[in-house]
Amino acid sequence: MALHITLATYTFPHQVLVDRSKLEAFGIACTVKDGLTIQVHNFYSNALGGIKLQVHPKDYERAREVLSDHPDISAEYPDAKLKCPRCASGNVDGVGLNGKIALIILMVTGLPIPVFSKKYHCFECHEEFKLPNG
Ligand SMILES: [Zn+2]
């Protein structure tokens, strides 16, 4: 039985689907771990460490190349240009109360929750950090 290793980690299901379709277009088999859980419980995504896209070790290097040759995701997700201050990884995403979540809280509770204390989480070294002006 092939043991798969994690190629990349994502916060939201639609992100992993984009990369998965790229890999499959290049004939690289991959599996998505924790995807179903997160589709049902989207807010728990960060607590679970994100959705993992996994490939067979023999495909790992090629899979990295496929994804890095197609960096169009960064245009769609502005946060992708962020770098972790500790390990310089780009594999970071916002946590806490960003605009969309704060809007939902506002609708549910009627309370205007502060939305400007956005933090970021690095999926590589699990550092949490704020932007200098954030
Ligand atoms: Zn890091």
Tab-separated table of C-alpha atoms and ligand atoms in Angstrom:
chain	number	residue	atom	x	y	z
A	1	MET	CA	0.000	0.000	0.000
A	2	ALA	CA	1.454	3.321	-1.052
A	3	LEU	CA	2.108	5.807	1.708
A	4	HIS	CA	1.247	9.303	0.631
A	5	ILE	CA	2.989	12.421	1.858
A	6	THR	CA	1.562	15.890	2.201
A	7	LEU	CA	2.305	18.120	-0.753
A	8	ALA	CA	0.406	21.220	0.355
A	9	THR	CA	-2.099	22.361	2.941
A	10	TYR	CA	-5.181	24.459	2.291
A	11	THR	CA	-7.787	26.261	4.325
A	12	PHE	CA	-10.741	25.923	1.994
A	13	PRO	CA	-12.008	23.051	-0.168
A	14	HIS	CA	-12.124	25.066	-3.401
A	15	GLN	CA	-8.398	25.805	-3.091
A	16	VAL	CA	-7.428	22.160	-2.897
A	17	LEU	CA	-9.735	21.290	-5.791
A	18	VAL	CA	-7.906	23.720	-8.077
A	19	ASP	CA	-4.504	22.178	-7.370
A	20	ARG	CA	-5.863	18.653	-7.431
A	21	SER	CA	-7.285	19.168	-10.902
A	22	LYS	CA	-3.910	20.491	-12.070
A	23	LEU	CA	-2.083	17.435	-10.773
A	24	GLU	CA	-4.600	15.082	-12.317
A	25	ALA	CA	-4.266	16.909	-15.623
A	26	PHE	CA	-0.576	15.963	-15.485
A	27	GLY	CA	-1.388	12.372	-14.610
A	28	ILE	CA	-0.284	12.646	-10.973
A	29	ALA	CA	-2.508	10.715	-8.621
A	30	CYS	CA	-3.320	12.518	-5.403
A	31	THR	CA	-5.572	12.201	-2.409
A	32	VAL	CA	-7.277	14.829	-0.289
A	33	LYS	CA	-7.248	14.317	3.447
A	34	ASP	CA	-9.705	15.956	5.846
A	35	GLY	CA	-11.558	17.553	2.935
A	36	LEU	CA	-14.978	16.205	3.818
A	37	THR	CA	-14.722	17.219	7.456
A	38	ILE	CA	-13.840	20.733	6.488
A	39	GLN	CA	-16.579	21.082	3.903
A	40	VAL	CA	-19.070	20.324	6.640
A	41	HIS	CA	-17.348	22.298	9.373
A	42	ASN	CA	-15.616	25.048	7.466
A	43	PHE	CA	-14.817	27.160	10.517
A	44	TYR	CA	-12.845	24.336	12.077
A	45	SER	CA	-10.460	24.197	9.142
A	46	ASN	CA	-7.658	26.029	10.929
A	47	ALA	CA	-8.058	23.956	14.063
A	48	LEU	CA	-7.563	20.797	12.030
A	49	GLY	CA	-4.453	22.181	10.348
A	50	GLY	CA	-6.135	22.629	7.006
A	51	ILE	CA	-6.916	20.301	4.142
A	52	LYS	CA	-3.966	18.204	3.029
A	53	LEU	CA	-3.245	17.399	-0.573
A	54	GLN	CA	-1.147	14.243	-0.609
A	55	VAL	CA	0.811	12.456	-3.307
A	56	HIS	CA	2.992	9.380	-3.551
A	57	PRO	CA	6.620	10.186	-2.636
A	58	LYS	CA	7.794	9.300	-6.160
A	59	ASP	CA	5.497	12.009	-7.553
A	60	TYR	CA	6.368	14.644	-4.959
A	61	GLU	CA	9.032	16.608	-6.846
A	62	ARG	CA	7.071	16.612	-10.078
A	63	ALA	CA	3.901	17.632	-8.270
A	64	ARG	CA	5.721	20.583	-6.706
A	65	GLU	CA	6.867	21.629	-10.152
A	66	VAL	CA	3.371	21.381	-11.596
A	67	LEU	CA	1.944	23.600	-8.877
A	68	SER	CA	4.793	26.117	-8.939
A	69	ASP	CA	4.576	26.357	-12.740
A	70	HIS	CA	0.965	27.459	-12.411
A	71	PRO	CA	0.966	30.155	-9.755
A	72	ASP	CA	-2.343	31.670	-10.837
A	73	ILE	CA	-3.866	31.009	-7.407
A	74	SER	CA	-1.986	33.934	-5.889
A	75	ALA	CA	-3.967	36.300	-8.079
A	76	GLU	CA	-7.209	34.863	-6.821
A	77	TYR	CA	-6.129	34.727	-3.192
A	78	PRO	CA	-4.213	37.884	-2.262
A	79	ASP	CA	-3.104	36.375	1.053
A	80	ALA	CA	-0.884	33.953	-0.866
A	81	LYS	CA	1.699	36.697	-1.373
A	82	LEU	CA	2.303	36.768	2.376
A	83	LYS	CA	5.424	35.190	3.753
A	84	CYS	CA	5.903	33.641	7.155
A	85	PRO	CA	8.366	35.825	9.150
A	86	ARG	CA	9.875	32.736	10.764
A	87	CYS	CA	10.429	30.256	7.911
A	88	ALA	CA	9.625	32.455	4.862
A	89	SER	CA	7.066	29.959	3.611
A	90	GLY	CA	4.222	31.272	1.494
A	91	ASN	CA	1.953	28.573	2.902
A	92	VAL	CA	0.105	30.938	5.228
A	93	ASP	CA	-3.498	31.913	5.609
A	94	GLY	CA	-5.544	34.275	7.697
A	95	VAL	CA	-7.090	33.139	10.926
A	96	GLY	CA	-9.412	34.837	13.307
A	97	LEU	CA	-12.019	37.372	12.392
A	98	ASN	CA	-11.648	38.339	8.782
A	99	GLY	CA	-14.306	40.267	6.955
A	100	LYS	CA	-16.556	37.446	5.837
A	101	ILE	CA	-16.630	35.694	9.195
A	102	ALA	CA	-17.185	38.979	11.024
A	103	LEU	CA	-20.125	39.704	8.711
A	104	ILE	CA	-21.685	36.347	9.581
A	105	ILE	CA	-21.200	37.031	13.280
A	106	LEU	CA	-22.780	40.439	12.819
A	107	MET	CA	-25.808	38.900	11.127
A	108	VAL	CA	-26.195	36.186	13.759
A	109	THR	CA	-25.544	38.194	16.901
A	110	GLY	CA	-26.117	41.778	15.826
A	111	LEU	CA	-22.799	42.676	17.415
A	112	PRO	CA	-20.137	44.536	15.447
A	113	ILE	CA	-17.076	42.429	16.207
A	114	PRO	CA	-13.699	44.101	15.570
A	115	VAL	CA	-12.415	42.794	12.252
A	116	PHE	CA	-9.042	44.479	12.010
A	117	SER	CA	-7.009	42.270	14.326
A	118	LYS	CA	-6.402	39.702	11.618
A	119	LYS	CA	-3.772	37.129	12.353
A	120	TYR	CA	-2.031	34.735	10.007
A	121	HIS	CA	-1.050	31.141	10.508
A	122	CYS	CA	1.889	29.383	8.864
A	123	PHE	CA	1.092	25.800	7.903
A	124	GLU	CA	4.798	24.943	7.618
A	125	CYS	CA	6.105	25.871	11.073
A	126	HIS	CA	2.777	26.782	12.752
A	127	GLU	CA	3.939	30.279	13.558
A	128	GLU	CA	1.160	32.789	14.112
A	129	PHE	CA	1.840	36.392	13.255
A	130	LYS	CA	0.216	39.733	12.503
A	131	LEU	CA	1.032	42.092	9.704
A	132	PRO	CA	3.016	45.157	10.790
A	133	ASN	CA	0.107	47.401	9.846
A	134	GLY	CA	-2.560	44.792	10.329
B	1	ZN	ZN	6.554	29.435	9.016
